[in-house]
Tab-separated table of C-alpha atoms in Angstrom:
chain	number	residue	atom	x	y	z
A	865	UNK	CA	71.523	133.573	141.511
A	866	UNK	CA	68.008	134.479	143.405
A	867	UNK	CA	67.054	138.204	143.748
A	868	UNK	CA	66.948	139.653	147.205
A	869	UNK	CA	64.349	141.555	148.914
A	870	UNK	CA	65.197	143.193	152.411
A	871	UNK	CA	62.621	144.097	154.831
A	872	UNK	CA	63.965	146.732	157.255
A	873	UNK	CA	66.962	149.269	156.076
A	874	UNK	CA	68.643	149.529	159.315
A	875	UNK	CA	72.152	148.786	160.052
A	876	UNK	CA	71.907	145.564	159.163
A	877	UNK	CA	69.261	145.626	156.525
A	878	UNK	CA	70.957	148.630	154.798
A	879	UNK	CA	74.317	146.766	155.251
A	880	UNK	CA	72.982	143.538	153.695
A	881	UNK	CA	71.170	145.485	150.938
A	882	UNK	CA	74.469	147.335	150.061
A	883	UNK	CA	76.474	143.946	149.901
A	884	UNK	CA	73.995	142.066	147.915
A	885	UNK	CA	73.843	144.451	145.119
A	886	UNK	CA	77.679	144.498	145.403
A	887	UNK	CA	77.660	140.695	144.448
A	888	UNK	CA	75.683	141.242	141.023
A	889	UNK	CA	72.140	140.246	142.472
A	890	UNK	CA	69.013	142.043	141.646
A	891	UNK	CA	68.048	143.643	144.952
A	892	UNK	CA	65.627	145.854	146.531
A	893	UNK	CA	64.593	146.987	149.820
A	894	UNK	CA	61.361	148.491	151.961
A	895	UNK	CA	61.440	150.259	155.127
A	896	UNK	CA	58.636	151.933	157.480
A	897	UNK	CA	61.350	154.715	158.176
A	898	UNK	CA	60.713	157.121	154.992
A	899	UNK	CA	63.905	159.135	156.465
A	900	UNK	CA	65.910	155.584	156.030
A	901	UNK	CA	63.859	154.958	152.936
A	902	UNK	CA	65.097	158.364	151.283
A	903	UNK	CA	68.437	158.216	152.349
A	904	UNK	CA	68.982	154.879	150.377
A	905	UNK	CA	66.975	155.876	147.412
A	906	UNK	CA	69.256	159.035	147.415
A	907	UNK	CA	72.433	156.506	147.303
A	908	UNK	CA	70.825	155.217	144.181
A	909	UNK	CA	68.922	151.887	145.696
A	910	UNK	CA	66.032	150.386	144.771
A	911	UNK	CA	64.036	151.325	147.777
A	912	UNK	CA	60.005	151.861	148.876
A	913	UNK	CA	58.238	152.333	152.395
A	914	UNK	CA	55.678	150.417	150.617
A	915	UNK	CA	56.597	146.816	152.552
A	916	UNK	CA	53.368	145.233	150.352
A	917	UNK	CA	54.912	146.261	147.235
A	918	UNK	CA	58.243	145.037	148.081
A	919	UNK	CA	56.463	141.780	149.237
A	920	UNK	CA	54.311	141.224	145.659
A	921	UNK	CA	57.671	141.923	143.747
A	922	UNK	CA	59.639	139.179	145.744
A	923	UNK	CA	56.551	136.838	144.758
A	924	UNK	CA	56.358	137.769	141.436
A	925	UNK	CA	60.306	137.202	141.115
A	926	UNK	CA	60.448	133.975	143.586
A	927	UNK	CA	63.130	136.100	145.423
A	928	UNK	CA	64.508	135.574	148.759
A	929	UNK	CA	63.110	137.636	151.393
A	930	UNK	CA	65.223	138.693	154.498
A	931	UNK	CA	63.698	140.160	157.384
A	932	UNK	CA	66.092	142.900	158.962
A	933	UNK	CA	63.256	144.024	161.579
A	934	UNK	CA	63.179	144.248	165.158
A	935	UNK	CA	62.008	141.510	166.888
A	936	UNK	CA	58.887	143.468	167.790
A	937	UNK	CA	58.000	144.097	164.564
A	938	UNK	CA	58.791	140.148	163.685
A	939	UNK	CA	54.854	139.281	163.875
A	940	UNK	CA	53.190	141.917	161.983
A	941	UNK	CA	55.821	141.856	159.211
A	942	UNK	CA	55.486	137.734	159.265
A	943	UNK	CA	51.337	138.342	158.899
A	944	UNK	CA	52.635	140.805	155.399
A	945	UNK	CA	54.841	137.943	154.215
A	946	UNK	CA	52.000	135.266	154.893
A	947	UNK	CA	49.406	137.561	152.252
A	948	UNK	CA	52.055	138.891	149.519
A	949	UNK	CA	54.629	136.255	149.506
A	950	UNK	CA	54.003	132.603	151.162
A	951	UNK	CA	56.023	130.605	148.875
A	952	UNK	CA	59.051	132.891	149.109
A	953	UNK	CA	62.257	131.440	150.677
A	954	UNK	CA	62.488	133.486	153.894
A	955	UNK	CA	65.582	134.249	156.240
A	956	UNK	CA	66.079	137.251	158.695
A	957	UNK	CA	68.767	138.789	160.588
A	958	UNK	CA	67.270	139.063	163.880
A	959	UNK	CA	69.334	138.630	166.933
A	960	UNK	CA	67.155	135.988	168.894
A	961	UNK	CA	66.384	132.719	166.878
A	962	UNK	CA	63.875	130.699	168.831
A	963	UNK	CA	61.226	133.171	169.297
A	964	UNK	CA	61.545	133.965	165.420
A	965	UNK	CA	60.919	130.311	164.787
A	966	UNK	CA	58.252	130.004	166.989
A	967	UNK	CA	56.611	133.136	164.975
A	968	UNK	CA	57.082	131.772	161.529
A	969	UNK	CA	55.944	128.250	162.152
A	970	UNK	CA	52.545	130.105	163.381
A	971	UNK	CA	52.191	132.729	160.864
A	972	UNK	CA	53.758	131.434	157.813
A	973	UNK	CA	54.028	127.191	157.672
A	974	UNK	CA	54.145	126.458	154.823
A	975	UNK	CA	57.068	129.133	153.686
A	976	UNK	CA	60.655	127.460	153.546
A	977	UNK	CA	62.504	129.634	156.585
A	978	UNK	CA	65.839	129.426	157.274
A	979	UNK	CA	66.852	131.794	160.415
A	980	UNK	CA	70.426	133.673	160.325
A	981	UNK	CA	71.928	136.463	162.619
A	982	UNK	CA	75.373	138.136	161.418
A	983	UNK	CA	77.530	138.708	164.180
A	984	UNK	CA	78.495	141.877	163.112
A	985	UNK	CA	77.320	145.403	163.873
A	986	UNK	CA	78.338	148.641	165.469
A	987	UNK	CA	76.528	150.716	168.222
A	988	UNK	CA	75.203	152.782	165.146
A	989	UNK	CA	71.856	152.631	163.707
A	990	UNK	CA	69.904	153.356	160.685
A	991	UNK	CA	70.565	153.321	156.653
A	992	UNK	CA	73.650	155.726	157.187
A	993	UNK	CA	75.456	153.711	159.797
A	994	UNK	CA	75.650	150.494	157.463
A	995	UNK	CA	78.336	149.512	155.075
A	996	UNK	CA	78.646	147.086	151.971
A	997	UNK	CA	81.895	145.302	153.805
A	998	UNK	CA	80.280	144.896	157.542
A	999	UNK	CA	79.850	141.313	156.992
A	1000	UNK	CA	83.452	140.773	155.705
A	1001	UNK	CA	85.071	138.176	157.848
A	1002	UNK	CA	81.981	137.763	159.996
A	1003	UNK	CA	80.451	134.890	161.747
A	1004	UNK	CA	76.916	134.565	160.489
A	1005	UNK	CA	74.701	132.023	161.981
A	1006	UNK	CA	72.612	129.935	159.688
A	1007	UNK	CA	69.654	127.769	161.541
A	1008	UNK	CA	69.371	124.132	161.209
A	1009	UNK	CA	66.359	122.413	162.586
A	1010	UNK	CA	65.166	118.924	162.131
A	1011	UNK	CA	62.414	120.209	159.386
A	1012	UNK	CA	64.819	122.550	157.759
A	1013	UNK	CA	64.913	122.064	153.662
A	1014	UNK	CA	68.580	121.678	152.945
A	1015	UNK	CA	67.892	123.049	148.874
A	1016	UNK	CA	66.789	126.018	151.142
A	1017	UNK	CA	69.646	126.282	153.674
A	1018	UNK	CA	72.133	125.943	150.939
A	1019	UNK	CA	70.811	129.130	149.310
A	1020	UNK	CA	70.873	131.320	152.691
A	1021	UNK	CA	74.424	129.897	153.627
A	1022	UNK	CA	75.579	130.823	149.686
A	1023	UNK	CA	74.030	134.384	150.105
A	1024	UNK	CA	75.991	134.703	153.399
A	1025	UNK	CA	79.043	133.309	151.725
A	1026	UNK	CA	78.766	135.802	148.551
A	1027	UNK	CA	78.196	138.475	151.472
A	1028	UNK	CA	81.659	137.952	152.590
A	1029	UNK	CA	81.041	136.285	155.893
A	1030	UNK	CA	81.301	132.477	157.127
A	1031	UNK	CA	78.407	130.526	158.052
A	1032	UNK	CA	78.095	128.676	161.582
A	1033	UNK	CA	75.161	126.209	161.302
A	1034	UNK	CA	73.152	125.948	164.644
A	1035	UNK	CA	69.935	125.115	166.475
A	1036	UNK	CA	68.189	128.295	167.199
A	1037	UNK	CA	68.149	127.178	171.127
A	1038	UNK	CA	71.900	126.575	170.791
A	1039	UNK	CA	72.197	130.097	169.365
A	1040	UNK	CA	70.359	131.836	171.720
A	1041	UNK	CA	72.258	130.350	174.814
A	1042	UNK	CA	75.725	131.542	173.098
A	1043	UNK	CA	74.468	135.253	172.027
A	1044	UNK	CA	73.213	135.409	176.016
A	1045	UNK	CA	76.889	134.880	176.827
A	1046	UNK	CA	78.815	136.789	174.147
A	1047	UNK	CA	76.467	139.433	173.387
A	1048	UNK	CA	72.928	140.023	175.364
A	1049	UNK	CA	74.866	140.086	178.697
A	1050	UNK	CA	77.708	142.309	177.799
A	1051	UNK	CA	74.734	144.634	176.585
A	1052	UNK	CA	73.371	144.378	180.160
A	1053	UNK	CA	76.950	145.066	181.617
A	1054	UNK	CA	77.650	147.793	179.394
A	1055	UNK	CA	74.313	149.512	180.535
A	1056	UNK	CA	75.117	148.956	184.083
A	1057	UNK	CA	78.612	150.319	183.663
A	1058	UNK	CA	77.449	153.544	182.070
A	1059	UNK	CA	74.947	153.923	184.680
A	1060	UNK	CA	77.432	153.910	187.175
A	1061	UNK	CA	80.176	155.890	185.621
A	1062	UNK	CA	77.650	158.473	184.936
A	1063	UNK	CA	76.306	158.792	188.500
A	1064	UNK	CA	80.008	159.771	189.480
A	1065	UNK	CA	79.156	162.751	187.840
A	1066	UNK	CA	81.421	165.602	185.789
A	1067	UNK	CA	85.086	164.221	187.916
A	1068	UNK	CA	84.111	160.554	186.822
A	1069	UNK	CA	83.649	161.383	183.235
A	1070	UNK	CA	86.838	163.381	182.827
A	1071	UNK	CA	88.808	160.854	183.737
A	1072	UNK	CA	87.137	157.864	182.070
A	1073	UNK	CA	89.599	156.506	179.649
A	1074	UNK	CA	89.930	153.139	177.968
A	1075	UNK	CA	89.143	150.589	179.973
A	1076	UNK	CA	85.640	152.668	180.790
A	1077	UNK	CA	85.108	153.329	176.741
A	1078	UNK	CA	85.623	149.868	175.982
A	1079	UNK	CA	83.066	148.240	178.551
A	1080	UNK	CA	80.687	150.991	177.785
A	1081	UNK	CA	80.839	151.076	174.250
A	1082	UNK	CA	77.699	149.142	173.324
A	1083	UNK	CA	75.454	151.483	175.715
A	1084	UNK	CA	75.253	153.843	172.796
A	1085	UNK	CA	73.430	151.413	170.807
A	1086	UNK	CA	69.577	151.816	170.273
A	1087	UNK	CA	67.950	151.082	173.575
A	1088	UNK	CA	64.783	150.004	171.770
A	1089	UNK	CA	66.978	147.458	169.774
A	1090	UNK	CA	68.625	146.572	172.666
A	1091	UNK	CA	65.911	146.307	174.846
A	1092	UNK	CA	63.886	143.820	172.192
A	1093	UNK	CA	66.946	141.526	171.994
A	1094	UNK	CA	67.629	141.147	175.831
A	1095	UNK	CA	63.630	140.766	176.564
A	1096	UNK	CA	63.256	138.653	173.429
A	1097	UNK	CA	66.083	136.051	174.969
A	1098	UNK	CA	64.754	136.187	178.680
A	1099	UNK	CA	64.825	132.017	178.673
A	1100	UNK	CA	68.396	132.076	177.646
A	1101	UNK	CA	69.661	135.591	179.338
A	1102	UNK	CA	68.252	134.380	182.975
A	1103	UNK	CA	70.317	131.645	183.551
A	1104	UNK	CA	73.370	133.564	182.482
A	1105	UNK	CA	72.852	136.450	184.305
A	1106	UNK	CA	72.524	134.414	187.485
A	1107	UNK	CA	76.037	132.665	186.302
A	1108	UNK	CA	77.186	136.532	186.038
A	1109	UNK	CA	75.553	137.653	189.403
A	1110	UNK	CA	77.097	134.465	191.105
A	1111	UNK	CA	80.751	135.362	189.962
A	1112	UNK	CA	79.821	138.798	190.866
A	1113	UNK	CA	78.934	137.714	194.513
A	1114	UNK	CA	81.935	135.546	195.209
A	1115	UNK	CA	83.825	138.485	194.107
A	1116	UNK	CA	82.058	140.598	196.402
A	1117	UNK	CA	82.943	138.136	199.183
A	1118	UNK	CA	86.328	137.444	198.664
A	1119	UNK	CA	86.937	141.535	198.627
A	1120	UNK	CA	85.223	141.526	202.098
A	1121	UNK	CA	86.632	139.023	203.436
A	1122	UNK	CA	90.287	138.516	202.367
A	1123	UNK	CA	90.715	141.811	200.454
A	1124	UNK	CA	91.904	139.471	197.390
A	1125	UNK	CA	90.239	139.260	193.934
A	1126	UNK	CA	92.912	137.128	191.988
A	1127	UNK	CA	90.479	134.476	191.283
A	1128	UNK	CA	88.144	136.888	189.690
A	1129	UNK	CA	90.787	138.775	187.897
A	1130	UNK	CA	92.740	135.638	186.656
A	1131	UNK	CA	89.915	133.862	185.345
A	1132	UNK	CA	88.845	136.831	183.547
A	1133	UNK	CA	92.436	137.054	181.892
A	1134	UNK	CA	92.086	133.014	180.774
A	1135	UNK	CA	89.186	134.213	179.219
A	1136	UNK	CA	90.345	136.872	177.077
A	1137	UNK	CA	93.205	134.384	176.097
A	1138	UNK	CA	90.977	131.670	175.300
A	1139	UNK	CA	89.012	134.117	172.870
A	1140	UNK	CA	92.624	135.454	171.319
A	1141	UNK	CA	93.380	131.804	171.096
A	1142	UNK	CA	90.189	130.810	169.601
A	1143	UNK	CA	91.161	133.275	166.128
A	1144	UNK	CA	94.330	131.545	165.617
A	1145	UNK	CA	93.857	127.915	166.195
A	1146	UNK	CA	94.729	126.046	163.452
A	1147	UNK	CA	91.376	124.401	161.503
A	1148	UNK	CA	91.057	121.239	159.444
A	1149	UNK	CA	89.069	120.882	156.215
A	1150	UNK	CA	85.432	118.845	156.452
A	1151	UNK	CA	83.117	117.955	153.587
A	1152	UNK	CA	79.662	117.429	154.686
A	1153	UNK	CA	77.218	116.131	151.976
A	1154	UNK	CA	73.873	117.523	151.937
A	1155	UNK	CA	72.151	114.573	150.563
A	1156	UNK	CA	73.721	112.561	153.339
A	1157	UNK	CA	70.672	111.393	155.778
A	1158	UNK	CA	72.793	112.446	158.666
A	1159	UNK	CA	73.484	116.227	156.641
A	1160	UNK	CA	71.636	118.242	159.490
A	1161	UNK	CA	73.135	116.295	162.391
A	1162	UNK	CA	76.721	116.797	160.752
A	1163	UNK	CA	76.120	120.634	160.377
A	1164	UNK	CA	74.823	121.478	163.692
A	1165	UNK	CA	77.470	119.166	165.323
A	1166	UNK	CA	80.265	121.145	163.329
A	1167	UNK	CA	78.892	124.435	164.365
A	1168	UNK	CA	78.438	123.423	168.297
A	1169	UNK	CA	82.452	122.740	167.823
A	1170	UNK	CA	83.115	126.279	166.768
A	1171	UNK	CA	83.378	125.269	163.359
A	1172	UNK	CA	82.355	126.940	159.979
A	1173	UNK	CA	81.298	126.469	156.678
A	1174	UNK	CA	83.532	128.598	153.847
A	1175	UNK	CA	81.921	127.376	150.840
A	1176	UNK	CA	79.194	125.436	148.944
A	1177	UNK	CA	80.229	122.928	145.893
A	1178	UNK	CA	78.076	120.601	144.169
A	1179	UNK	CA	76.103	119.467	147.193
A	1180	UNK	CA	78.734	119.405	149.781
A	1181	UNK	CA	79.320	122.364	152.248
A	1182	UNK	CA	82.938	122.551	152.867
A	1183	UNK	CA	83.943	123.679	156.336
A	1184	UNK	CA	86.868	124.006	158.657
A	1185	UNK	CA	86.954	122.760	162.417
A	1186	UNK	CA	89.738	123.422	164.963
C-alpha cells in the first residue's frame, strides 16, 4: 500500500488521515492551522505545520498526496506541490472539480492527478469534528477524464474503497452539475431559510421545530467553506439557481391566482420518494477491465447511470448499477 500524505486537517482531511491510519497505511499530515495540528499531534497522529516538509517526505516516499484544503487555497498549495512533490500521485477532496482540474493542469502539468470528492460531512469543521468512520458507506467521486492515467485512478479508487466508501467515476463537469443540485443549492436555500426564520424574532425561534431545523442544518457550516464551494461552482450553479427560481415563481403565481400549491408540493413529494427508492433499488453486477481501450468511457457511463465501483481485482473494476 502506498503511503498517504494529507495536506489540510479539517473535518474531511482529518477524517481521511484517521481512516488511512486505520487501514494500516503509513500516513502523515500537515495543516496551516496550529490548533488543528496541535490537536492531531496530541491525539497521536504524525502531523506538522510545515507543509513543505510534509511534501518533501511525500516525494522521498513516493506517497499519495491528498489535498484537503479549501478551493481558495488550491492554487498556493499546488505551487508547493510543484516545487516539492511534483512527481507524486495526487488527489484531492475539494467539493468542486472543474476549477481544481484546471489549476492542476496549469500548476502541476506533469503530476499524475485524479480528482476526488467524498459525499460525506457534517456542519462542524476542524480536526476535532472528524472521525475515522466518516466515509463508511459514502459515495466518493473519483474523476475520470480523457487523459486520466487508469493505473493512478485505480490506486486512488483503492484508497477510497479501503476508507469504507464506494467509488462513483465521473467527469469533472458531470460532478459539478450534480453537486450544484444536491449540495450547493441546498446550502443556499438553508442560508435563506435561516435568514428568514431569524427575522421572525424571538417568537419564530421559540416555535421552530423539525421542518425548520432540518431545512437549516447546513446553514451552520463554516461560511468561508460554503462561500468557496458555491462561488467556485458558479458556472454549474447559476442555471440550477435559475431552475429553482422558476419553480418558486410558479409556486408564487399559483398561490396568488388560485391559492393552490398542489403542483409544487406533489412534485417535491415525488422527488423525495425518488431519493428513497434509489437507495433500495436492486443492482446488477458490472465488470470493467481497466486495460480495455474504452475503459474510461465505461467507467463514466457507469457513474452517470448512478452506478458505483465496490472493488478492484486484477485490473478489473467491480461495479454495481441499477
